[in-house]
Coordinates of C-alpha atoms in Angstrom, one line a residue:
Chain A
X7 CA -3.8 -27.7 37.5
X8 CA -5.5 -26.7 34.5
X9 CA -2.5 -24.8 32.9
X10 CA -0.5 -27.5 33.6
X11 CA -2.1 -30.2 32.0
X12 CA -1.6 -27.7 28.4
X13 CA 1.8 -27.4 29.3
X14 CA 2.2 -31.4 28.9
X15 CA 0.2 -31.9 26.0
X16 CA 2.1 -29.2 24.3
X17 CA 5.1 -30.6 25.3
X18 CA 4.0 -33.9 24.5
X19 CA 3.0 -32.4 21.4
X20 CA 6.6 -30.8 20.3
X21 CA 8.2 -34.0 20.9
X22 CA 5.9 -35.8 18.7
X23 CA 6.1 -32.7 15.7
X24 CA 10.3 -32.9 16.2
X25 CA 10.3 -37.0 16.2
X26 CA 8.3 -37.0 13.0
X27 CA 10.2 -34.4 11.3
X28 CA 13.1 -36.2 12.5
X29 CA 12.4 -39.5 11.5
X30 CA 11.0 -37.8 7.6
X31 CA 14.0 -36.0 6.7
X32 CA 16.8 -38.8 7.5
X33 CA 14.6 -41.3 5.5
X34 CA 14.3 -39.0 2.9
X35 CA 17.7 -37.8 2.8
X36 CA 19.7 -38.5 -0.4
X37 CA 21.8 -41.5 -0.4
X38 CA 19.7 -43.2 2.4
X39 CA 17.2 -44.1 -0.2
X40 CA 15.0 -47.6 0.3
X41 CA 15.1 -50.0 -2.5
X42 CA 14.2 -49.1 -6.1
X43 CA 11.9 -51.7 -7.1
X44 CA 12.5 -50.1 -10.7
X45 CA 16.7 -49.8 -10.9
X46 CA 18.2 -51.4 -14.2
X47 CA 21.3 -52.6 -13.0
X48 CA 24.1 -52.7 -15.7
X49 CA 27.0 -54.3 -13.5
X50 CA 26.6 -57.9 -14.8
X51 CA 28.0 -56.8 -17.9
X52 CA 30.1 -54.3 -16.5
X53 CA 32.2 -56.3 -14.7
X54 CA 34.5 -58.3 -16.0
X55 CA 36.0 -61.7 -14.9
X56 CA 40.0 -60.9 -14.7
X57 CA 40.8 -64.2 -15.9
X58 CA 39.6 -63.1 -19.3
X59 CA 41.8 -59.8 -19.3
X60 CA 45.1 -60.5 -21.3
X61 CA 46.7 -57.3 -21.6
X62 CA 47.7 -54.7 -19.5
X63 CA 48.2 -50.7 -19.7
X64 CA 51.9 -49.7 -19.3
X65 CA 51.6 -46.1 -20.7
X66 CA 49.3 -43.3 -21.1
X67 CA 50.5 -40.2 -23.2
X68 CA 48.6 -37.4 -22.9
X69 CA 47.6 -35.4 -25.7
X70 CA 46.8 -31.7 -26.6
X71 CA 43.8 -32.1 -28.2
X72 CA 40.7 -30.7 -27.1
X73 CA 39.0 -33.5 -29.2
X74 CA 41.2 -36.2 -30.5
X75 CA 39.2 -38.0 -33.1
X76 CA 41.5 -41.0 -34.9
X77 CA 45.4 -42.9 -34.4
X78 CA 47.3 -44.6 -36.7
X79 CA 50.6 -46.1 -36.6
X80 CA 53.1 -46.7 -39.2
X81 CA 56.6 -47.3 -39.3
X82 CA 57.1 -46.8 -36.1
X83 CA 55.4 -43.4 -35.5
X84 CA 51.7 -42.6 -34.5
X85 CA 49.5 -40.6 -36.1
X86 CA 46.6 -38.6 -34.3
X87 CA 43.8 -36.2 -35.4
X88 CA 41.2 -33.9 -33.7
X89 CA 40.3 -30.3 -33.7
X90 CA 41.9 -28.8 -36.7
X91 CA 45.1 -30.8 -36.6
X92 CA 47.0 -34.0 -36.8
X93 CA 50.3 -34.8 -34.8
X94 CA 52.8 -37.1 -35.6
X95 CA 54.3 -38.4 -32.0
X96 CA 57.4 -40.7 -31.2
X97 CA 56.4 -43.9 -29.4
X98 CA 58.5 -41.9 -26.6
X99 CA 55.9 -39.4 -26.7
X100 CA 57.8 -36.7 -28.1
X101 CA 56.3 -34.8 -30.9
X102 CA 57.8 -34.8 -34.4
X103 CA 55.6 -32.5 -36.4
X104 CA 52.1 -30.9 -36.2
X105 CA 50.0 -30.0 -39.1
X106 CA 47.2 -27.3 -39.2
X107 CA 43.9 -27.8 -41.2
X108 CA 40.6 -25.7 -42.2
X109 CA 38.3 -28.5 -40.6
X110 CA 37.9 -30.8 -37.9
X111 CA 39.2 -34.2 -39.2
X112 CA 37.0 -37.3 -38.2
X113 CA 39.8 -40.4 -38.9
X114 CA 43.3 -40.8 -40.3
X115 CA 44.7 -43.5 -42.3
X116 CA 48.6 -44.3 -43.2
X117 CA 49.8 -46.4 -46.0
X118 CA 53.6 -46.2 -45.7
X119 CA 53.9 -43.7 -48.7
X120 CA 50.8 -41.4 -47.6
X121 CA 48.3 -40.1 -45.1
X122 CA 44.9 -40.2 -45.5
X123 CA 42.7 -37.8 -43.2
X124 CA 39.5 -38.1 -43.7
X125 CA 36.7 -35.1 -42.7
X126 CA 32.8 -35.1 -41.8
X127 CA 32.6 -34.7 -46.1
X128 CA 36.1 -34.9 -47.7
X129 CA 39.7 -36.4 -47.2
X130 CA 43.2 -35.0 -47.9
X131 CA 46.1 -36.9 -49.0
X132 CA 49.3 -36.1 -47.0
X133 CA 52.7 -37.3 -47.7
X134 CA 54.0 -39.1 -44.4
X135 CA 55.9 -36.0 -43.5
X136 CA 52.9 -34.5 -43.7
X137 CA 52.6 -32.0 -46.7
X138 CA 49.1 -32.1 -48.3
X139 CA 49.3 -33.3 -51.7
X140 CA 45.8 -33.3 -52.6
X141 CA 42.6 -32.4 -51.3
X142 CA 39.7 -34.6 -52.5
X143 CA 36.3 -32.4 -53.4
X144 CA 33.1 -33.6 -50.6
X145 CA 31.3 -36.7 -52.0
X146 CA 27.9 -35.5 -50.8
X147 CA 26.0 -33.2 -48.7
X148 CA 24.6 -36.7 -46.0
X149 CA 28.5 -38.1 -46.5
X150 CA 29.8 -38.5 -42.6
X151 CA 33.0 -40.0 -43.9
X152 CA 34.1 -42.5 -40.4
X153 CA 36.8 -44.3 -42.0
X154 CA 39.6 -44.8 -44.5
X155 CA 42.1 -47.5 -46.3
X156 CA 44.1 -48.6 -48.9
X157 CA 45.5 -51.1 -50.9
X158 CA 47.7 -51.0 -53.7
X159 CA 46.3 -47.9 -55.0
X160 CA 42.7 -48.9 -54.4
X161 CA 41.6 -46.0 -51.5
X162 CA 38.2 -47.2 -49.6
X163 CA 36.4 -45.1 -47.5
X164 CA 33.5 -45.6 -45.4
X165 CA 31.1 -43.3 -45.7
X166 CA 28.4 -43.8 -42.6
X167 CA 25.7 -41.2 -43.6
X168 CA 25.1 -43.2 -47.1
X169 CA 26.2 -46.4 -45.9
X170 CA 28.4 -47.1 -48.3
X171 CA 32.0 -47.9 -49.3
X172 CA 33.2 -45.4 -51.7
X173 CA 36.0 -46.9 -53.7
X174 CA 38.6 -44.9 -55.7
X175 CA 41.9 -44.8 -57.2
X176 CA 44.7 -42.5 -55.8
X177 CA 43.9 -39.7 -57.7
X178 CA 40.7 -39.4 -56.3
X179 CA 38.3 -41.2 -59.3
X180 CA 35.9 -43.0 -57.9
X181 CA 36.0 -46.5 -58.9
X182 CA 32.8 -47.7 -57.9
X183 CA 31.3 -48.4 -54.5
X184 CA 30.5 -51.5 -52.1
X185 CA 27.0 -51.9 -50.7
X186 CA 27.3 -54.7 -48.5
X187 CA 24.4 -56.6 -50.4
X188 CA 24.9 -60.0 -51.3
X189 CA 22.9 -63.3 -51.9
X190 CA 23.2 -64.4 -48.3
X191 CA 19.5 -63.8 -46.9
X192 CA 21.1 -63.3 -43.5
X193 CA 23.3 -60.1 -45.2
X194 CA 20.9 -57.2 -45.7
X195 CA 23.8 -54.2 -46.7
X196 CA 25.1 -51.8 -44.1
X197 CA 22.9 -51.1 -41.3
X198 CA 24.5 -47.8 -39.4
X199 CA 22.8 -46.9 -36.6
X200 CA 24.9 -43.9 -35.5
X201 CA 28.6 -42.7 -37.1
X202 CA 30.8 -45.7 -36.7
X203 CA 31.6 -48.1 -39.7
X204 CA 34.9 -48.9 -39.3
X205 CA 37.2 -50.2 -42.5
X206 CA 40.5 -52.4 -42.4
X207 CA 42.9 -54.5 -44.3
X208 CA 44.5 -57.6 -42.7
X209 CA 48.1 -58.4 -43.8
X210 CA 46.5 -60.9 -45.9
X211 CA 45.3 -58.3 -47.7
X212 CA 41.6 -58.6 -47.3
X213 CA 39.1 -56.1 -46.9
X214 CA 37.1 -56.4 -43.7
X215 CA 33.9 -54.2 -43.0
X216 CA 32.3 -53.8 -39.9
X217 CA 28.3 -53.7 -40.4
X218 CA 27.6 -52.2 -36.8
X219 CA 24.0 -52.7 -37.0
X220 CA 24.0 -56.1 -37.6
X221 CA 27.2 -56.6 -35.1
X222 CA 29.0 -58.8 -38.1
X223 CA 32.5 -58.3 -39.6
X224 CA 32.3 -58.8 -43.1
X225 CA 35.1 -59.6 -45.8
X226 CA 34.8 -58.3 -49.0
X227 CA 36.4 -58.9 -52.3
X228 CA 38.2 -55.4 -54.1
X229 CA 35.1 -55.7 -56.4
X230 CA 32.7 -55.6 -53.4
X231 CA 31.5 -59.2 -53.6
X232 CA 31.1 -60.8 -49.9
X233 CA 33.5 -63.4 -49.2
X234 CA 32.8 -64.6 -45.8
X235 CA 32.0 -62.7 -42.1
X236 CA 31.3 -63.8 -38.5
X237 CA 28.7 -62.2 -36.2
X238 CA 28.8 -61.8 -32.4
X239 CA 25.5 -60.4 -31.2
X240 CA 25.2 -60.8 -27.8
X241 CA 25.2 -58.8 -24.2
X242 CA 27.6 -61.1 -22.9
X243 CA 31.7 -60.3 -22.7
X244 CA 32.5 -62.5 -26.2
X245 CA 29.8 -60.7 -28.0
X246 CA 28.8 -57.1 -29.3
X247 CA 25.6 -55.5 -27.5
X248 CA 23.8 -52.2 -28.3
X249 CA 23.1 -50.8 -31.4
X250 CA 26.1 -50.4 -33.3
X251 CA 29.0 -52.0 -32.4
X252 CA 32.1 -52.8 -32.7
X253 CA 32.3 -49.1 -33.1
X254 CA 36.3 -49.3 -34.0
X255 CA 38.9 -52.2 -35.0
X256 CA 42.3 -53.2 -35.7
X257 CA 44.3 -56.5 -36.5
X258 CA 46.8 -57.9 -34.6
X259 CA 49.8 -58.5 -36.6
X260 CA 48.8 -62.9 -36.4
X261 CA 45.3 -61.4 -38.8
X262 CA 43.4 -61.7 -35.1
X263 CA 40.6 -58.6 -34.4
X264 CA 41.3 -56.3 -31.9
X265 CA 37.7 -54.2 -31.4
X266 CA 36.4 -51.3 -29.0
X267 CA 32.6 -50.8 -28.1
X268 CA 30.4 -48.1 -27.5
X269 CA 27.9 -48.2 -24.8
X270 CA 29.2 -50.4 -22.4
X271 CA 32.8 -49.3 -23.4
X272 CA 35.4 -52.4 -23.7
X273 CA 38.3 -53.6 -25.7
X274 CA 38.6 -57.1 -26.9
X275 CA 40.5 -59.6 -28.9
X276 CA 39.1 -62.2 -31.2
X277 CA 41.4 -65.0 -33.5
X278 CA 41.4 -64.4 -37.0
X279 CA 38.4 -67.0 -37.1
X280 CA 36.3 -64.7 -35.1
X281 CA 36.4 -67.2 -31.9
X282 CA 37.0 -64.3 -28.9
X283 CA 40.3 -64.9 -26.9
X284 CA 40.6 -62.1 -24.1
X285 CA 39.7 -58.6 -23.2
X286 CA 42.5 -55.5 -23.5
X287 CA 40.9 -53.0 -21.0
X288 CA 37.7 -53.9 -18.9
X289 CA 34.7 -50.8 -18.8
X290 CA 36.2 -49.9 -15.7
X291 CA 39.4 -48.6 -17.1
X292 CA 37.2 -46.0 -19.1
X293 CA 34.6 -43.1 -17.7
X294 CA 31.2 -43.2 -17.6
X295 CA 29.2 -42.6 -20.7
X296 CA 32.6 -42.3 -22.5
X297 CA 33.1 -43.1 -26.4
X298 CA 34.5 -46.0 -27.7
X299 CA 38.3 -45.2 -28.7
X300 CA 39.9 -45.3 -32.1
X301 CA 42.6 -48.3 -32.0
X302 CA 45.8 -48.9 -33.6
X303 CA 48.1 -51.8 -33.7
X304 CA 51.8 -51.7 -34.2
X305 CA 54.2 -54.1 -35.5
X306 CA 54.9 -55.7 -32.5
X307 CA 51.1 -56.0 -31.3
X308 CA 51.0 -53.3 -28.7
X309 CA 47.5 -52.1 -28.9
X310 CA 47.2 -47.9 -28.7
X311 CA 44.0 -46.8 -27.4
X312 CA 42.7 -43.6 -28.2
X313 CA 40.8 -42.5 -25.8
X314 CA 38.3 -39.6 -26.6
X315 CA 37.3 -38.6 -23.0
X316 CA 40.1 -38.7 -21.3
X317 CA 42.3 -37.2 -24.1
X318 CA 45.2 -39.9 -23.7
X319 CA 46.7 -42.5 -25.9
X320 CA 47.0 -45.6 -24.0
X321 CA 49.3 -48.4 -24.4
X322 CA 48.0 -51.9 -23.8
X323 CA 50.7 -55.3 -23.8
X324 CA 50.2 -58.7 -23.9
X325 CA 50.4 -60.0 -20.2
Chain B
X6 CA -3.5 26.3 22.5
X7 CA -2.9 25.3 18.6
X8 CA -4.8 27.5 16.4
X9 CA -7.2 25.0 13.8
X10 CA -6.5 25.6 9.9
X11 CA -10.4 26.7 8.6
X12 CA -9.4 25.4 5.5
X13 CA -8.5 22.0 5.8
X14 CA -11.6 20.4 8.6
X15 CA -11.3 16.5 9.5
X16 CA -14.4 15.8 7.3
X17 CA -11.4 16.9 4.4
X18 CA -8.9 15.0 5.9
X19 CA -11.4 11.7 6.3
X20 CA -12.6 12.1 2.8
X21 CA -9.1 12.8 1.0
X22 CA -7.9 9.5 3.2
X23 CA -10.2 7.5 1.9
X24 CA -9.7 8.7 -1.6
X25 CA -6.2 8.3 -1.4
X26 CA -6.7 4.5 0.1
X27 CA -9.1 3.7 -2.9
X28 CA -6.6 4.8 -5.2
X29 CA -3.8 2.7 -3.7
X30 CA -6.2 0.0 -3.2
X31 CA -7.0 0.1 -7.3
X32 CA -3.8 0.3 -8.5
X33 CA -2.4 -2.8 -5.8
X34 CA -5.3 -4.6 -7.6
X35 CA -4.6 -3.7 -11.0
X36 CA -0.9 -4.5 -10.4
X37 CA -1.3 -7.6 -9.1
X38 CA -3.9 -8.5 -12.4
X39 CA -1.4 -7.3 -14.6
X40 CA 1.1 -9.1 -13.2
X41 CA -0.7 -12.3 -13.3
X42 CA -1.4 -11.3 -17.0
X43 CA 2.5 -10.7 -18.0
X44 CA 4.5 -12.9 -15.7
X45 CA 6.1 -16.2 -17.2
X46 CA 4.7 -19.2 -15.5
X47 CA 7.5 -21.7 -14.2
X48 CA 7.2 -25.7 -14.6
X49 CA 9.5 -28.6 -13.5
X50 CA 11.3 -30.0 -16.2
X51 CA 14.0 -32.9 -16.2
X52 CA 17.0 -32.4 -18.4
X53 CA 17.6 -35.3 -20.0
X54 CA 21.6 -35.3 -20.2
X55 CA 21.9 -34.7 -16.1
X56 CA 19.5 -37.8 -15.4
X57 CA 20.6 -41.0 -14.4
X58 CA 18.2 -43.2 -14.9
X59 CA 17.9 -44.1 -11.3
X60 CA 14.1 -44.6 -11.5
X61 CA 13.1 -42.8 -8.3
X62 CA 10.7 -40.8 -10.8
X63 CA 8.2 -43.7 -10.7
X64 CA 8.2 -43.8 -7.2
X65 CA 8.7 -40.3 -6.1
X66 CA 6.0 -38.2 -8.0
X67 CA 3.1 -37.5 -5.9
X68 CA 0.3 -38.4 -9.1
X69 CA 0.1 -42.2 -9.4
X70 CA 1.3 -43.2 -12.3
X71 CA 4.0 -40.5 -12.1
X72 CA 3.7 -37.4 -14.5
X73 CA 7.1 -38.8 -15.8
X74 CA 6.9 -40.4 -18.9
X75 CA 9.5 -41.9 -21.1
X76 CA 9.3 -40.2 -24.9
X77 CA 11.3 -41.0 -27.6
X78 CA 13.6 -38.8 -30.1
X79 CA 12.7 -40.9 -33.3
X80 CA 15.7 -39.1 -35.1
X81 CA 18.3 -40.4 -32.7
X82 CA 17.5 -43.7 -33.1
X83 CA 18.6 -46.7 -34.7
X84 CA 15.2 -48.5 -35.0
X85 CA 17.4 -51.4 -34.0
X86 CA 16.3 -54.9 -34.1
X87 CA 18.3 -55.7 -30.9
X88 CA 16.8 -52.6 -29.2
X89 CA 18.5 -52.5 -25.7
X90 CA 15.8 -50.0 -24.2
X91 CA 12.7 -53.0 -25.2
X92 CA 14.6 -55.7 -24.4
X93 CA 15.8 -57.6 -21.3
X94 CA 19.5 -57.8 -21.3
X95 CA 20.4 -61.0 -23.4
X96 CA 16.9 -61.7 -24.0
X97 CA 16.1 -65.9 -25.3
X98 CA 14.6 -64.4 -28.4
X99 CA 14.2 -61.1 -29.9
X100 CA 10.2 -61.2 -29.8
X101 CA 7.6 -59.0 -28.6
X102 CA 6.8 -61.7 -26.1
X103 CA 6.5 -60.8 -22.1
X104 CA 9.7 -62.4 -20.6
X105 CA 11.6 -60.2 -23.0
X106 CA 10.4 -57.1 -22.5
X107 CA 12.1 -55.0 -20.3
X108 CA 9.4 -52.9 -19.7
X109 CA 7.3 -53.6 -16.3
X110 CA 4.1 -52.5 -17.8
X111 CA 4.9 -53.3 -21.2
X112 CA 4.5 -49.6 -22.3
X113 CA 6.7 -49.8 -25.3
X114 CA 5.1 -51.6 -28.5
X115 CA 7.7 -53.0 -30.9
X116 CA 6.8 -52.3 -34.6
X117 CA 8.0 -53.7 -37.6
X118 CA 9.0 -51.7 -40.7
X119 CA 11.6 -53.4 -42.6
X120 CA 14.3 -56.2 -42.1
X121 CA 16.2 -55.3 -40.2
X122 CA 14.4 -52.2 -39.0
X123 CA 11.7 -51.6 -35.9
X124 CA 10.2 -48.9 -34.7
X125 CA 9.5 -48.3 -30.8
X126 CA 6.5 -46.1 -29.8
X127 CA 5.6 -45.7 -26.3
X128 CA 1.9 -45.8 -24.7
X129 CA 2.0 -42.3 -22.3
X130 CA -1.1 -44.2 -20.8
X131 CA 0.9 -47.6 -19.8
X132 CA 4.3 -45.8 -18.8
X133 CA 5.4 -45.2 -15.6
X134 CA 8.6 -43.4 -15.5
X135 CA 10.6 -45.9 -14.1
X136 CA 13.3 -45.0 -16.8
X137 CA 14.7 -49.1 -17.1
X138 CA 14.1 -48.3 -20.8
X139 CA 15.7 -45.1 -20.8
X140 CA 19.0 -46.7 -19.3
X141 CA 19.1 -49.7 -21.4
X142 CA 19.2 -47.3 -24.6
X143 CA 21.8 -45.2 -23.0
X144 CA 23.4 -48.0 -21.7
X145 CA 23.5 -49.9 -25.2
X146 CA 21.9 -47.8 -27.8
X147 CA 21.5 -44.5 -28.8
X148 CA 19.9 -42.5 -26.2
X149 CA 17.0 -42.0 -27.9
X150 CA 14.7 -42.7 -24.8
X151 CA 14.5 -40.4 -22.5
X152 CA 12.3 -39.1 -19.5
X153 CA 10.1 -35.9 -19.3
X154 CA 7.3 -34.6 -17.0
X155 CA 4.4 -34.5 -19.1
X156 CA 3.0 -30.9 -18.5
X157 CA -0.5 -31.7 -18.6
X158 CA -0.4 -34.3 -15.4
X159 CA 1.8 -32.4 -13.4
X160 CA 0.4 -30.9 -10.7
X161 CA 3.4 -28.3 -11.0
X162 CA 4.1 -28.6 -7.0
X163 CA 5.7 -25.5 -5.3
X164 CA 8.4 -27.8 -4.6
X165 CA 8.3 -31.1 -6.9
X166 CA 8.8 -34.5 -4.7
X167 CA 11.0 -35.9 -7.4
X168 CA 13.3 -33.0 -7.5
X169 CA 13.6 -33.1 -3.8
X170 CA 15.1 -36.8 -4.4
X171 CA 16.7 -36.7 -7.5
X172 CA 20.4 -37.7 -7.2
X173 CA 21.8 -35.6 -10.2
X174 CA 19.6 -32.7 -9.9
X175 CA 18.2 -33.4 -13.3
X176 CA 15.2 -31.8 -12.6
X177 CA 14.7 -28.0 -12.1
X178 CA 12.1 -25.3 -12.7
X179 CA 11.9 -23.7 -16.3
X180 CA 9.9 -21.3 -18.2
X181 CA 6.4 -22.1 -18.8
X182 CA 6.4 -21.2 -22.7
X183 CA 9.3 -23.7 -23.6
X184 CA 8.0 -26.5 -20.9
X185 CA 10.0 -29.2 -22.2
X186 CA 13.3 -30.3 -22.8
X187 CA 13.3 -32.9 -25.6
X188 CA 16.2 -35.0 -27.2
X189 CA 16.9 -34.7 -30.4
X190 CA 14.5 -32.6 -33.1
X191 CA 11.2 -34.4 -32.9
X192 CA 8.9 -36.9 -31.0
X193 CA 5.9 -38.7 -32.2
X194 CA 2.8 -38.9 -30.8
X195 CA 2.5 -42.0 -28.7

């Protein structure tokens, strides 16, 4: 009687040991988690309404590059750089020319008559078959040289580790540079968080700056003298967020902004003015913790994409 | 009948054997003491470019606060006015006021250097580990913020209650003489 009564205490016993280990690991199983009181939940600005999306993808080209870095397009044929090389592609996709270099290039720039390819320190001038003509000496040991352009002999080149734009002439002699300081107490020079300043011309020939840290685009006179700028700080879809964005722009052949993000990664389109008018490609159309791709603009306003972690060029058209 | 050997009695045999076990006994000990002297101590560390942010580290760690703590790789960072790891996402003002912060225990303390420049040093005493911080920076900034167990309040479990949950088995064990895995080339002091 005795031996029996151990008998069903031990079993009584087992069942409660299994039920308990039971119970522990399926509530502590991964997955099946309760609620983080603690989460930060990016979604709300993840997620995009699709009413405000006004382009869409219609072609991906892929690209051998380990690390694609910059696109241009001109006269009809792209322009891309990474690892030690630049390709010039067909809008087909079918590859016209390749050309080797010592370093990695960091951007590339096309004129019509040249190339531009900018490195971490220095820049080569190309002709647009692309034979180097010139190699420009490194400006200075902190130079992290993010962007290039040029107008009418006037070569500007944003140079993210001084925060400054380096100005010269063709031949390479410098011609002064462009701080970004200016009267306007709400304009405090560059502020460059991390590498992306990003320079452009419109086709009315003005010089626009992006100051990342403040999330403004600036215009500047040739002479470096600020002429006007609009600012867009803001979380929210029609604003930039983080610490330095718009990483990358472009115009839009009607002088309207075409900009990609870091962070939160998104392509957008503002009016000349500034006002924002749509999104090109949601954060769901890239990878998590991806970079913000290089853009280019063609004649016709189809938007190329560069993007860095997929290693594809993508196309994006007005809907 | 086996013949006995005259020269080797059992008081021989009993005193060698306990010789021999002294001896074996000595050197086990000696071993062991060395080996405690010599052998690398392992720690649980969080790599900071497998984490996720998913803030179980707050909850998970069996010290209260959690031996996770937030530090900050001053280099990597933008000393950004609109700092996305101190402030709520599209915060009314950028202030130092509460409803801002996106810090629970306002652990982060917002310093001013120069227009349009602030610095952001973190209170190891105030911070949790809940990482919200750490994934607005990544989220918006620079990844500067980041999460590491703080060696000296772990209790160095044989099997860490955070790694058990972690869902991007960020954290693992590593050597004892390079116990952390920082961002970047420096931290400051909180």
């Amino acid at each position: 009687m005795k031996n029996k009564g151990i008998l069903i205490f031990l079993i009584i016993l087992a069942v409660i040991i299994v039920t308990v280990v039971t119970i522990d690991y399926s509530t502590s199983k991964r997955g099946e988690l309760p609620p983080n009181p603690y989460e930060l939940s990016t979604d709300p600005f993840t997620k995009v309404d699709t009413s405000l999306i006004i382009f869409k993808e219609t072609r991906d080209f892929a690209l051998d590059f380990n690390e694609p870095r910059g696109v241009c397009i001109k006269n009809g044929q792209i322009f891309v750089v990474g690892d030690q090389k630049m390709q010039i592609i067909e809008p087909t996709g079918k590859l016209i020319r390749e050309v080797s270099f010592d370093q990695k290039p960091a951007t590339v720039y096309c004129s019509g008559k040249n190339i531009f390819v900018g490195f971490r320190k220095n820049l080569s001038l190309l002709t647009m078959d692309g034979n180097k003509i010139m190699g420009w000496n490194a400006f200075s040991d902190s130079t992290v040289i993010t962007s290039i352009t040029e107008f009418e002999g006037k070569v500007f080149v944003a140079d993210a580790g001084k925060r400054i734009i380096r100005k010269f002439d063709i031949e390479g002699k410098p011609q002064g540079i462009i701080e970004g300081k200016s009267g306007n107490e709400q304009i405090h020079g560059f502020i460059i968080p991390s590498p992306y300043f990003d320079i452009a011309f419109n086709a009315e020939n003005e010089l626009w700056v992006v100051n990342p840290g403040k999330h403004t685009l600036e215009n500047y006179t040739m002479n470096g003298d600020l002429r006007t700028w609009w600012k867009g700080s803001s979380v929210r879809i029609d604003g930039f967020s983080g610490c330095c964005n718009p990483a990358h722009f472009a115009f839009m052949p009607d002088g309207g902004f075409v900009t990609s993000e870091k962070g939160i990664v998104r392509i957008k389109v503002y009016k000349p003015s500034g006002e924002f008018l749509g999104v090109v490609a949601a954060p769901s159309k890239f990878s998590e913790n991806a970079q913000a791709p290089d853009l280019a603009v063609d004649d016709q306003g189809k938007i190329y994409a560069l993007d860095l972690d997929k290693k594809m060029l993508r196309l994006f058209i007005k809907k | 009948m086996a013949e006995k050997n005259p020269k080797y009695s059992r008081r021989d045999f009993l005193r060698n054997g306990t010789r021999i076990s002294l001896l074996i006994t000595l050197g086990t000990v000696g071993g062991i003491s060395a080996r405690h002297l010599t052998h690398e101590k392992y720690v649980w560390q969080i790599d900071p470019f497998k984490c996720t942010q998913c803030g179980r580290c707050a909850t998970s760690c069996v010290m209260s606060p959690s031996a996770v703590k937030c530090l900050h790789a001053y280099d990597l960072c933008g000393y950004c006015d609109l700092c996305g790891g101190y402030l709520k996402s599209d915060p009314n003002k950028r202030s130092t006021a509460a409803e801002n912060q996106l810090c629970p225990t306002a652990a982060i303390q917002r310093k001013y250097i120069e227009e349009p420049y602030f610095e952001y040093v973190i209170n190891e005493d105030l911070c949790i580990g809940c990482a919200k911080c750490v994934k607005g920076c990544t989220s918006f900034g620079n990844g500067s913020l980041h999460l590491q167990i703080i060696q000296s309040r772990c209790l160095n479990c044989n099997e860490c209650s955070i790694a058990r949950l972690c869902p991007s088995d960020a954290i693992s064990r590593v050597k004892g003489s390079k116990p952390y895995m920082v961002k970047g080339s420096f931290t400051k002091e909180s």
